[in-house]
Structures are given as C-alpha cells and as structure tokens.
mmCIF file of C-alpha atoms in Angstrom:
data_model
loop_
_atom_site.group_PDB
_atom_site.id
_atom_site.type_symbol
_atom_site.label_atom_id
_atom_site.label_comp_id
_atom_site.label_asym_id
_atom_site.label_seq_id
_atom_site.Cartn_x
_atom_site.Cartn_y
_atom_site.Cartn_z
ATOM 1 C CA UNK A 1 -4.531 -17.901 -7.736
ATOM 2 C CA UNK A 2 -1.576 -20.155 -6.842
ATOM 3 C CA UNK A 3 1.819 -19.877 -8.872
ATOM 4 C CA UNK A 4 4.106 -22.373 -8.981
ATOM 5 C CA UNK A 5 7.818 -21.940 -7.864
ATOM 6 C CA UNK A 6 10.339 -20.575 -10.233
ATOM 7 C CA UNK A 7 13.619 -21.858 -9.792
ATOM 8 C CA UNK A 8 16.429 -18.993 -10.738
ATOM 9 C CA UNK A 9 19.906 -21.483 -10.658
ATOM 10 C CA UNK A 10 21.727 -24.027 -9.562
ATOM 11 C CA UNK A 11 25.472 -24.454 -8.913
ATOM 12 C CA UNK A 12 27.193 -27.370 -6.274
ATOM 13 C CA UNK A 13 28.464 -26.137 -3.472
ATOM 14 C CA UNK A 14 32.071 -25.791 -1.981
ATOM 15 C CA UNK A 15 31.020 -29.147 0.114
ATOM 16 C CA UNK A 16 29.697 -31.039 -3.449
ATOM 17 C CA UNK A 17 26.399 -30.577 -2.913
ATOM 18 C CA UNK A 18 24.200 -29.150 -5.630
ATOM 19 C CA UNK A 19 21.778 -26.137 -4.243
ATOM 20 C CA UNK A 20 19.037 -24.462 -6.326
ATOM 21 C CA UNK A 21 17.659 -20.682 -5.524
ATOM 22 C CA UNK A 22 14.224 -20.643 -5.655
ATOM 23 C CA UNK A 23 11.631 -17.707 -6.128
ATOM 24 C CA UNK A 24 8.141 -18.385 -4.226
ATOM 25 C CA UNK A 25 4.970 -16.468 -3.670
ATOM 26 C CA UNK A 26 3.069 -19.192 -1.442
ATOM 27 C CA UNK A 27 6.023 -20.065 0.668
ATOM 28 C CA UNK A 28 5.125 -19.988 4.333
ATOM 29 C CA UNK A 29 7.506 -17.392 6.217
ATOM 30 C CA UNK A 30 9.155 -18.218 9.383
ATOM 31 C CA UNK A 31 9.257 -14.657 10.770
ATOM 32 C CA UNK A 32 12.382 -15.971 12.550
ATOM 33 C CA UNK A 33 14.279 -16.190 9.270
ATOM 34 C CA UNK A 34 12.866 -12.736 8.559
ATOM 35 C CA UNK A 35 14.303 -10.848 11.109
ATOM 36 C CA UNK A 36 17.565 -12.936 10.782
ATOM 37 C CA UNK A 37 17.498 -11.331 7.467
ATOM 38 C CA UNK A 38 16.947 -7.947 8.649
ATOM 39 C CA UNK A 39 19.832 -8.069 11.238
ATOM 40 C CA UNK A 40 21.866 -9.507 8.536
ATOM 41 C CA UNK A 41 21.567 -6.043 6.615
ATOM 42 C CA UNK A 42 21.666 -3.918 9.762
ATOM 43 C CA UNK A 43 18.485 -2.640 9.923
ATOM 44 C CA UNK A 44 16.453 -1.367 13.159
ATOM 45 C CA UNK A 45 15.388 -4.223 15.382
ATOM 46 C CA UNK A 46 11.271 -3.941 14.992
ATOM 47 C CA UNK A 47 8.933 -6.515 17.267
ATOM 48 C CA UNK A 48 8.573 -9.794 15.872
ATOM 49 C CA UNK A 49 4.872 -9.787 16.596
ATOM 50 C CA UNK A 50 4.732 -6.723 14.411
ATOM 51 C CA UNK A 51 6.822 -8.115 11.521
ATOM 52 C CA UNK A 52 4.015 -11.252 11.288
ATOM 53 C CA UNK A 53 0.760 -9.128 11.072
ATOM 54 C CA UNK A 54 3.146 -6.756 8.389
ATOM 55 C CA UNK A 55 3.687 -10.102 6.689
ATOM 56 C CA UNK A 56 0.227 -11.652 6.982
ATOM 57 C CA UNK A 57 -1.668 -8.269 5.813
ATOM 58 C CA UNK A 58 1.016 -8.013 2.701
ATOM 59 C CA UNK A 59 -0.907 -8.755 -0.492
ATOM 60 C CA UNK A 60 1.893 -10.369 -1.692
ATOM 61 C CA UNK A 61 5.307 -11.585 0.355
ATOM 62 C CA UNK A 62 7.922 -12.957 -1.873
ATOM 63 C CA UNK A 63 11.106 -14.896 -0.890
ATOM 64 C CA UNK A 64 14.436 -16.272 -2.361
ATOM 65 C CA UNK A 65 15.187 -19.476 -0.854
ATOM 66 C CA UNK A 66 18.523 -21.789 -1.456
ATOM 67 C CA UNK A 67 17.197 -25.362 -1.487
ATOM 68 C CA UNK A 68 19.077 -29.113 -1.880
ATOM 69 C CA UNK A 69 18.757 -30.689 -5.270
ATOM 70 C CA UNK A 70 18.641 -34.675 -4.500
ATOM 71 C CA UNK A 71 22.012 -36.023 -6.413
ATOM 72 C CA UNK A 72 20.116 -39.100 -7.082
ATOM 73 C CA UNK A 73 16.451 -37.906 -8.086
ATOM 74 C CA UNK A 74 17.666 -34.081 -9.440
ATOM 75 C CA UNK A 75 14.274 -33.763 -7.356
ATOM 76 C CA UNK A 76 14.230 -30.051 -5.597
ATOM 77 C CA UNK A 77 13.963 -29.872 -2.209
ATOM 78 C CA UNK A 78 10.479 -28.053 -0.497
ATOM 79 C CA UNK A 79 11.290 -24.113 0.592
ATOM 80 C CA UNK A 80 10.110 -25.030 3.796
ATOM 81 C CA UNK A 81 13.290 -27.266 4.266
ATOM 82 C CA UNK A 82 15.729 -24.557 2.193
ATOM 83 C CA UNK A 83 17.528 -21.371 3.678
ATOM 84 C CA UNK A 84 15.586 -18.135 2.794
ATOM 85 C CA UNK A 85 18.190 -15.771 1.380
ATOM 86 C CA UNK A 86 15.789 -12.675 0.377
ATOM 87 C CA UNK A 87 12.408 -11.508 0.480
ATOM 88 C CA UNK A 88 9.800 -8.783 -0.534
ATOM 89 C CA UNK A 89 6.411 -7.704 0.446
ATOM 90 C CA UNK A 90 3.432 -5.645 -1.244
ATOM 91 C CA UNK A 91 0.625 -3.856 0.489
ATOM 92 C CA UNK A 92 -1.959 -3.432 -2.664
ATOM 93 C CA UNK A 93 -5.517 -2.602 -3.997
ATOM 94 C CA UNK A 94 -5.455 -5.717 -6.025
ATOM 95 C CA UNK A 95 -6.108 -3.481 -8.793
ATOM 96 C CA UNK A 96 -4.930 -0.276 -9.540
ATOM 97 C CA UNK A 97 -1.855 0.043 -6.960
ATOM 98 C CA UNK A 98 0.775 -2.217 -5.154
ATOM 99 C CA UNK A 99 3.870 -0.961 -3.321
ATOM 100 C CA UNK A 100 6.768 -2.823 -2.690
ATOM 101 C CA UNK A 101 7.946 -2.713 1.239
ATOM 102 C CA UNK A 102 11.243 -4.090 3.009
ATOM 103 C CA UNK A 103 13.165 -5.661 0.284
ATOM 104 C CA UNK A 104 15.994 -7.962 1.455
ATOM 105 C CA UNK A 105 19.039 -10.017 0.420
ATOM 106 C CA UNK A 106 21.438 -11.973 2.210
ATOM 107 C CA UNK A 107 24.114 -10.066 2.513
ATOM 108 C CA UNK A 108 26.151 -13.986 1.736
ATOM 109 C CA UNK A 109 24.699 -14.361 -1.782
ATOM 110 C CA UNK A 110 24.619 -10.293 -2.829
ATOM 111 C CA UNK A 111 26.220 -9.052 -6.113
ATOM 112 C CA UNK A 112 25.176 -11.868 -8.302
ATOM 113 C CA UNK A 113 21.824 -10.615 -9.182
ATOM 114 C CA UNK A 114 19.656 -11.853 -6.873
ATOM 115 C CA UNK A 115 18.084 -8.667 -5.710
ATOM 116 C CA UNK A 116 17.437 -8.031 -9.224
ATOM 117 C CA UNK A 117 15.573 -11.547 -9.763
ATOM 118 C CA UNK A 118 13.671 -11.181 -6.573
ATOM 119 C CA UNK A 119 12.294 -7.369 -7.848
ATOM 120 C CA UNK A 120 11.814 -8.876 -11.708
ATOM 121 C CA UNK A 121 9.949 -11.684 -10.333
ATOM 122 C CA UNK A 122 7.904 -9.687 -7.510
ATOM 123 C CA UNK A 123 6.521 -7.297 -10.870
ATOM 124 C CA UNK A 124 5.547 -10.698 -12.743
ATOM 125 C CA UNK A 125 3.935 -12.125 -10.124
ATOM 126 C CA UNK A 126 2.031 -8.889 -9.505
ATOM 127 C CA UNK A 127 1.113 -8.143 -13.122
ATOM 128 C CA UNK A 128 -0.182 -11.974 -13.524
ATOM 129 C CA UNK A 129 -2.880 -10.888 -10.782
ATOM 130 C CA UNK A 130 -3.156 -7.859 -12.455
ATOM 131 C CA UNK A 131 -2.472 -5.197 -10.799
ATOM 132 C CA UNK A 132 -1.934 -1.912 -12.850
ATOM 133 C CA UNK A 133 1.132 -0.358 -11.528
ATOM 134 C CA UNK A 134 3.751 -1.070 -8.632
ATOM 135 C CA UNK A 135 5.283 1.885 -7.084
ATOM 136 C CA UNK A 136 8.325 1.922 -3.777
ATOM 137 C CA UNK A 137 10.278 4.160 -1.819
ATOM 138 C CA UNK A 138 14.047 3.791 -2.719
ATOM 139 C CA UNK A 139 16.415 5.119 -0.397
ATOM 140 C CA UNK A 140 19.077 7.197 -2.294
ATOM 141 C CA UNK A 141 21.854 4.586 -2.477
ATOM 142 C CA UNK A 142 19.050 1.841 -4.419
ATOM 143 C CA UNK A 143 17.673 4.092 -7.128
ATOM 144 C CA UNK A 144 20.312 3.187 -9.640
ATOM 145 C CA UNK A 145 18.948 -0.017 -9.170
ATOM 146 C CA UNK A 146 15.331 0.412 -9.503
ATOM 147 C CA UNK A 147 15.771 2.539 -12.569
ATOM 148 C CA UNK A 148 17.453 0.044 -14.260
ATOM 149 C CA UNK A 149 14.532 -2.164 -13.414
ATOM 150 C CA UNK A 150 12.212 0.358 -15.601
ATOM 151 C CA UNK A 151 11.089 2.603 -11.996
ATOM 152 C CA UNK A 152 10.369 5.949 -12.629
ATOM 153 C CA UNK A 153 11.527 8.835 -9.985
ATOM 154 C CA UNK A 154 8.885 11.364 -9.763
ATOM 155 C CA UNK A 155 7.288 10.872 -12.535
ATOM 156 C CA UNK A 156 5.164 14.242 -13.809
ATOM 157 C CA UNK A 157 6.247 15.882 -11.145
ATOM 158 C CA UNK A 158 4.680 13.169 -8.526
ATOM 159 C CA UNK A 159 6.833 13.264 -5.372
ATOM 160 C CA UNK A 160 6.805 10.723 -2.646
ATOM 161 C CA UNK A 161 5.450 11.810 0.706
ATOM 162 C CA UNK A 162 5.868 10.856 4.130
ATOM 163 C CA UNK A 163 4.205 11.617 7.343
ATOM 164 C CA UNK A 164 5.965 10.496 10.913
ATOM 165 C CA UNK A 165 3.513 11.063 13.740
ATOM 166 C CA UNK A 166 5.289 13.004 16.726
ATOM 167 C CA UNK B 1 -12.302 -2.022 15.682
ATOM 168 C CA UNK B 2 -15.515 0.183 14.760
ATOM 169 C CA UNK B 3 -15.080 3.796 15.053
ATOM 170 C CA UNK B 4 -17.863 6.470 15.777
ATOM 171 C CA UNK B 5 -18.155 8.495 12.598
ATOM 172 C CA UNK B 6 -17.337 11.932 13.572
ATOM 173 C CA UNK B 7 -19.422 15.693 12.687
ATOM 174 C CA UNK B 8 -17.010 17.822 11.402
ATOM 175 C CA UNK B 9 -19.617 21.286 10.642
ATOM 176 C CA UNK B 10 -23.162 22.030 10.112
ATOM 177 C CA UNK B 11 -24.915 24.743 8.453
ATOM 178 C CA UNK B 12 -28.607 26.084 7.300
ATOM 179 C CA UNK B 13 -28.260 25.794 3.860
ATOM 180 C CA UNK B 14 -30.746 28.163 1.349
ATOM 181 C CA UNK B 15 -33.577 26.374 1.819
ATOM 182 C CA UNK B 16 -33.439 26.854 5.508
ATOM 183 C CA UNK B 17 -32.808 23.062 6.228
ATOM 184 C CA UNK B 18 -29.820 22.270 8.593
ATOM 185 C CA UNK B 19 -27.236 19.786 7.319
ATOM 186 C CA UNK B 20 -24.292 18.078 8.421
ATOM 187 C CA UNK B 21 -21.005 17.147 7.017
ATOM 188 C CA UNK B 22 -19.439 13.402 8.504
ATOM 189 C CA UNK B 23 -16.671 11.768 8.280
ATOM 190 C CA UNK B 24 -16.763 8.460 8.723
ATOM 191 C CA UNK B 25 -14.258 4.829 8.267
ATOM 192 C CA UNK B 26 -17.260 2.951 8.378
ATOM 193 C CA UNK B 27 -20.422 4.008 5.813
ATOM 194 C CA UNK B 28 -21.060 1.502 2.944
ATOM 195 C CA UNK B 29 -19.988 3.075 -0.107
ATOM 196 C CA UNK B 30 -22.057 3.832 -3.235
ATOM 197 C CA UNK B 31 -19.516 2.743 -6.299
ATOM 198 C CA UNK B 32 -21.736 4.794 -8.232
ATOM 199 C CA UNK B 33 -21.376 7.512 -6.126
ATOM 200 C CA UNK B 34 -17.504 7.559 -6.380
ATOM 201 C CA UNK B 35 -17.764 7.111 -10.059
ATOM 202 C CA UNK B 36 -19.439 10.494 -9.772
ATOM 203 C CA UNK B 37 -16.975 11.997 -7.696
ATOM 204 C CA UNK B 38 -14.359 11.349 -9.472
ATOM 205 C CA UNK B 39 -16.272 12.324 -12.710
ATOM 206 C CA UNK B 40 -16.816 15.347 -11.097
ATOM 207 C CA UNK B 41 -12.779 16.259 -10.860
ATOM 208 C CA UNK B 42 -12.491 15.340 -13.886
ATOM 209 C CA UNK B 43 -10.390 12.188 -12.959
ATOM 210 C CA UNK B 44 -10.139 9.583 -16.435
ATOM 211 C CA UNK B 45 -13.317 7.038 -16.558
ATOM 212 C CA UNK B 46 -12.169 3.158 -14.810
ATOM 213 C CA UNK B 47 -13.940 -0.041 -14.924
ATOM 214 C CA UNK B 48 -16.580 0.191 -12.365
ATOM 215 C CA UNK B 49 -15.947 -3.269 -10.925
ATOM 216 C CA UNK B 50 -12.288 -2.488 -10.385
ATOM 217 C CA UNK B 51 -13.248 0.726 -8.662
ATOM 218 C CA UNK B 52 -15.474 -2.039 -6.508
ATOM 219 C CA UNK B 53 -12.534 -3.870 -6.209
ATOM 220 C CA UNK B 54 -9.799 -1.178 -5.049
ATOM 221 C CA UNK B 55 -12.526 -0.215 -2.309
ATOM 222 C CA UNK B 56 -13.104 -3.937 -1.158
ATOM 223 C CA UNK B 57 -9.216 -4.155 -0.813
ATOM 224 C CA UNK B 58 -8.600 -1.243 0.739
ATOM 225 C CA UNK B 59 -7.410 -1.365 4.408
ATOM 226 C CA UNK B 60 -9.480 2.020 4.940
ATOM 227 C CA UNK B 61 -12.087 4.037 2.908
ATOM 228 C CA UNK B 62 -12.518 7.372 4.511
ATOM 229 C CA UNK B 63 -15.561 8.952 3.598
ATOM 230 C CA UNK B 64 -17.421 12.801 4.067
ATOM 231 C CA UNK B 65 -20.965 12.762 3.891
ATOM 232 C CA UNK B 66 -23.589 15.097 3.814
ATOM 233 C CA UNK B 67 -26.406 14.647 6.027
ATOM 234 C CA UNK B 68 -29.645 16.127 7.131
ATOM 235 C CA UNK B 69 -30.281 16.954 10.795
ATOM 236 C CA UNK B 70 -33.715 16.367 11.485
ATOM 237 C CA UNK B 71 -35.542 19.822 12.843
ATOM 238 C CA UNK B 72 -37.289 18.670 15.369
ATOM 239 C CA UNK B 73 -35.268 16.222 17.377
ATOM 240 C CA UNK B 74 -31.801 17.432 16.384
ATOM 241 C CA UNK B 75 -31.093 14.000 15.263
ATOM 242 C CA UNK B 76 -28.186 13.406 12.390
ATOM 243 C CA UNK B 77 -29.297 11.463 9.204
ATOM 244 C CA UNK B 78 -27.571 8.089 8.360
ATOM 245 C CA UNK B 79 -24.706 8.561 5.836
ATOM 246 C CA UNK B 80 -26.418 6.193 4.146
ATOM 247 C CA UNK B 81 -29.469 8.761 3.143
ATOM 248 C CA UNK B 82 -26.562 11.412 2.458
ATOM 249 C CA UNK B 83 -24.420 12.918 -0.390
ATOM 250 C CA UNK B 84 -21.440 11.231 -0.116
ATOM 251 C CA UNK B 85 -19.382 14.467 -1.079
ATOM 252 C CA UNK B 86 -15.409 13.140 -0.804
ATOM 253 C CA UNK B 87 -13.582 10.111 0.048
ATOM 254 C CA UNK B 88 -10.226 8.790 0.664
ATOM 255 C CA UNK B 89 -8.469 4.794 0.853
ATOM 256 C CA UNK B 90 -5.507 3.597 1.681
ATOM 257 C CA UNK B 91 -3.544 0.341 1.030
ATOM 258 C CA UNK B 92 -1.973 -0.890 4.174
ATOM 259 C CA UNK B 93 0.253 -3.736 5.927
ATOM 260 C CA UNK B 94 -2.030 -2.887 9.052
ATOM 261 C CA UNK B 95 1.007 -2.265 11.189
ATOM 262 C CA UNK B 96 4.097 0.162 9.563
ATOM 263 C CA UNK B 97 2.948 1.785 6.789
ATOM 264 C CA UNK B 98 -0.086 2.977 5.367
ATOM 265 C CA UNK B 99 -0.459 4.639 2.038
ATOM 266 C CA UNK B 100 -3.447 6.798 0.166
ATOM 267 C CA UNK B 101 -4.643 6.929 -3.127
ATOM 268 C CA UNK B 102 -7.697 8.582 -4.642
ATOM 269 C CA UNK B 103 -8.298 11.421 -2.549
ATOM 270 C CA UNK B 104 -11.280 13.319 -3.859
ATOM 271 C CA UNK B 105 -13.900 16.203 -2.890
ATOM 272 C CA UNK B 106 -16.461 17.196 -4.405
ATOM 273 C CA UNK B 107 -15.621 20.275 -6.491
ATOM 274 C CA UNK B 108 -19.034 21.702 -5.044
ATOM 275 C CA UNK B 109 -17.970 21.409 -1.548
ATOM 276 C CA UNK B 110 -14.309 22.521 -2.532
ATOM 277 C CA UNK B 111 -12.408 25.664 -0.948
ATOM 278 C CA UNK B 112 -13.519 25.502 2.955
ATOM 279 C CA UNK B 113 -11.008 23.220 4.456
ATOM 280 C CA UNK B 114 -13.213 19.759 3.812
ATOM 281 C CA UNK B 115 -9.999 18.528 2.243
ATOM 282 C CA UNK B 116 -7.527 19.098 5.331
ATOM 283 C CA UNK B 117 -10.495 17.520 7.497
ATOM 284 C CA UNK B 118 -10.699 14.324 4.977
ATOM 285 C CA UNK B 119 -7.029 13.965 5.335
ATOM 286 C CA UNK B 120 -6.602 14.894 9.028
ATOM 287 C CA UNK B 121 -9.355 12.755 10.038
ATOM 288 C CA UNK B 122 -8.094 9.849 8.194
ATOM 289 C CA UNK B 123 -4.890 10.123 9.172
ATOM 290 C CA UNK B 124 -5.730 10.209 13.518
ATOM 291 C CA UNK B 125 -7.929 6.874 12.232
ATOM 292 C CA UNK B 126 -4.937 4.850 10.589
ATOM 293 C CA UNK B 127 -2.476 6.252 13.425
ATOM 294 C CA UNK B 128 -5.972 4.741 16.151
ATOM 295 C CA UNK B 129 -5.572 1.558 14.440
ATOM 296 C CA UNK B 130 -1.824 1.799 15.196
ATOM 297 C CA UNK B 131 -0.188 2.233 11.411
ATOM 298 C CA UNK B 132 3.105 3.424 12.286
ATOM 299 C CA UNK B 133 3.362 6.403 9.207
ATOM 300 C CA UNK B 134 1.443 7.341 6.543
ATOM 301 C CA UNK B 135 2.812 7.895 2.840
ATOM 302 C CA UNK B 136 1.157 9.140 -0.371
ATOM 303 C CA UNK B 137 2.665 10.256 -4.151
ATOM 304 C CA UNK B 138 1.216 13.664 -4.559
ATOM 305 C CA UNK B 139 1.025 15.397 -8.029
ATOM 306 C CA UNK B 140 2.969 18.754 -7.680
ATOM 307 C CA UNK B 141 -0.098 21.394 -7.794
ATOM 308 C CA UNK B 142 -0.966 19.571 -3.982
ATOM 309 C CA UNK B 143 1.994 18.848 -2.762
ATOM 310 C CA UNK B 144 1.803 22.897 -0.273
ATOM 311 C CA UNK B 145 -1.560 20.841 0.779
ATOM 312 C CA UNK B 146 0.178 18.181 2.236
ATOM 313 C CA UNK B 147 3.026 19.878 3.258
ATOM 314 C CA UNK B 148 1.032 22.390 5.328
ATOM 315 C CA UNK B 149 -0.426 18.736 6.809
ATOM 316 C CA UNK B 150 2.753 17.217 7.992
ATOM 317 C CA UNK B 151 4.163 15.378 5.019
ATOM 318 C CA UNK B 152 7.323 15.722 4.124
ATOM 319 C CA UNK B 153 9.125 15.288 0.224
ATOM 320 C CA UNK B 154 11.988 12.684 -0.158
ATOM 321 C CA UNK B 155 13.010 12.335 3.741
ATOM 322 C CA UNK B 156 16.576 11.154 3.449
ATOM 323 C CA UNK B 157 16.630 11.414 -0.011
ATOM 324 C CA UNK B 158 13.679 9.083 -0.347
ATOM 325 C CA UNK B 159 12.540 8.728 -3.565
ATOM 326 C CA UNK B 160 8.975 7.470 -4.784
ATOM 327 C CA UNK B 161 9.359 5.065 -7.853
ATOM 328 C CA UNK B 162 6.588 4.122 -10.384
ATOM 329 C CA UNK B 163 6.429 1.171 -13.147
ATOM 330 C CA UNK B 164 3.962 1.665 -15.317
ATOM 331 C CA UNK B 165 4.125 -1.940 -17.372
ATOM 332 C CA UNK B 166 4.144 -1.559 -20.751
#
C-alpha cells in the first residue's frame, strides 16, 4: 500500500527561496541523516549498523523533510534531494498493535508544530493500514504533548513495563 | 537463526502416560488453537484472520506445548501432535526493543510456574537474537508477575501511552 506525500507548508526562505516540509512514509532513509538527527537532540551515540536494521525491521518509518519548490514550475522537489528535519518509526502487528519508537525533530525547525504534524500524520498513516491502536513510551517531559494528541497514560490501570538485561 | 525448542518438565499424568511440556520459538501455530486459548481466559472474540495476521507479523511467537514421550524409546512427541497449552508474541525492530502482547496459558495448566517459564524463556530467546530490552503494558492484577521477573514500572518516569481511535 503506497501513500503519496503530504506536503505540511511552504514559506521562502531568508535567501528567497521557497522551501516546502514534506511528510513521507516511502521515503528512503539515509541512516547518515538519522543519526545527524539524533546528535542534533543529544541523544546516546548507538551503532549506525544497528540504527539501519532498527529502521529496515520498523513497520512503518516516517520522516519530515524540507524540500525546494522550483520558482518557475511551483514543481516540489523529490525527498531524496530535501533536508530531513524529523522522523518516526513503528514496530507493529499490522493489526492489532503498533508502537511508536525514537521520535525526532530538528532541533532548527522546533516550536512551530512540526513534532505535532509528524505524530498526527504517523496515526493516519497507521490507521489507513489499519492497525487498531498505537501505543509509546513518553519520557516525562513529552506527555503533555502526547495527551494533547488524544494518548492515554495508563489507561485502566495498564502500566508500561520495561526490562534491561544486566 | 533456528533455536532448539527447549523441555521445561515432565510428568505421569492419571492415566499413567508420561508427558512433556515445550517451549518452543519455532512450532507452527494452530490459529484455531489460540482462538481457544484465549477463549479459554476469557479474552473478547477477534477476527480469526487478524489473529492469523498478528502471528504472521510477529517478530516472535513463543509457544508451550504439551507433548507425549513415547514409553518405550523415551522419545519427545512433535509439538505439532501436542496441546498447544500457552503462547506469547512480540512486535519487534529486531535490534533495541522488543515488546509482548497476548500472553496466555491455559487456565488448565495455570498455578505451577508455566507462566514465569513462558516469559523467562521468551525473554533469554529475544535477548539470543540480540534485542537490546524488552517492554510490555501490563494490566494491574499482573503487574507483581512481572515485577518479580525483572520489569520495572515507569523507569524515569516513563510513561506507556495508548490511542484508541475513535
């Protein structure tokens, strides 16, 4: 099931040029943009070799990117040419469950609702392959921003669990 | 990466025949053995062929069979000629996290430890095929179960979300 592109906005640039933002579900990662991302938000440096197979067994990865909007055509440019500026991933059932993993914006283009249109768009795309429910761990500082997006904490009494191996 | 199912007990049973319990990553699951399973705990009735599905697109099923050990050579039956009596799956990236869903024994089989030994088991598998933790949203009447197993609630103030789409 391939879904098309959904662009979010557009706005020209300090330099002129006009730039779209761009949600994808079939855009093909460079894991090198990934973990520029990650260091970008200061999380742990993980193995790059680890990060692709996490990416290539995701049932779904999602991505913000900021593409060029030809001045002449209005034609958008491909993702594969744009800047990624945020992205998601699911592990899933493709049925009953998915859970959302490692859920990144660009620090650079934060506070204008991006994270928010990445998370919105993540849930339609998952719904329209219908999967029942979509569940996460939020870390303490993110859950006013998940609730807002309709997450439940705990609900009936369900509690997250996690096991590290020693 | 095929893994040797394992024998976890064996016992004469009342008809003085000697049978086995298994668990196993690898047995070919009965859907309509599930369906009775989770009949059995009284879990809410769902579409067989999603139940097909969620299995399919699992990155592990975990299963506990009951099997006959043949008298005379000593030899363990195939899980396939057993009683499938619990079973286990869990969604996965393959690499940092693993999560499980549907956790069931049979209610017959309930109350000697065949729960911890599901869970245990299938835990040392994931952790064998080099998942780096494990995660699960427990309902509150088992969350002492996993607990007593090594999970731990809310780590860092951790929070497991839900959407249920209306």
């Amino acid at each position: 099931l391939q879904q098309a592109d959904v662009q979010l906005s557009s706005k020209v640039d300090a330099s002129g040029k006009t730039k779209a933002i761009v949600f994808s579900t079939t855009a093909t990662l460079d894991v090198l943009e990934v973990e520029r991302l990650c260091e970008a938000v200061g999380w742990p440096e993980r193995p790059r070799e680890k990060i692709k197979r996490a990416l290539e067994n995701s049932f779904m990865v999602a991505t913000l990117y900021e593409v060029d909007i030809d001045p002449d055509t209005g034609n958008r440019g491909d993702t594969s040419k744009g800047r990624l500026i945020g992205c998601a991933r699911a592990t899933s059932d493709h049925v009953f469950n998915a859970t959302l993993w490692d859920i990144i914006v660009d620090p650079a283009y934060q506070g204008v609702g991006l994270g928010k249109a990445l998370v919105t768009s993540m849930i339609r795309s998952l719904l329209a392959r219908d999967v029942a429910n979509v569940t996460l761990f939020a870390d303490q500082d993110v859950i006013p921003f998940y609730r807002a997006l309709g997450f439940i904490i705990d609900p009936e009494g369900i509690k997250g669990m996690f096991l590290y191996p020693s």
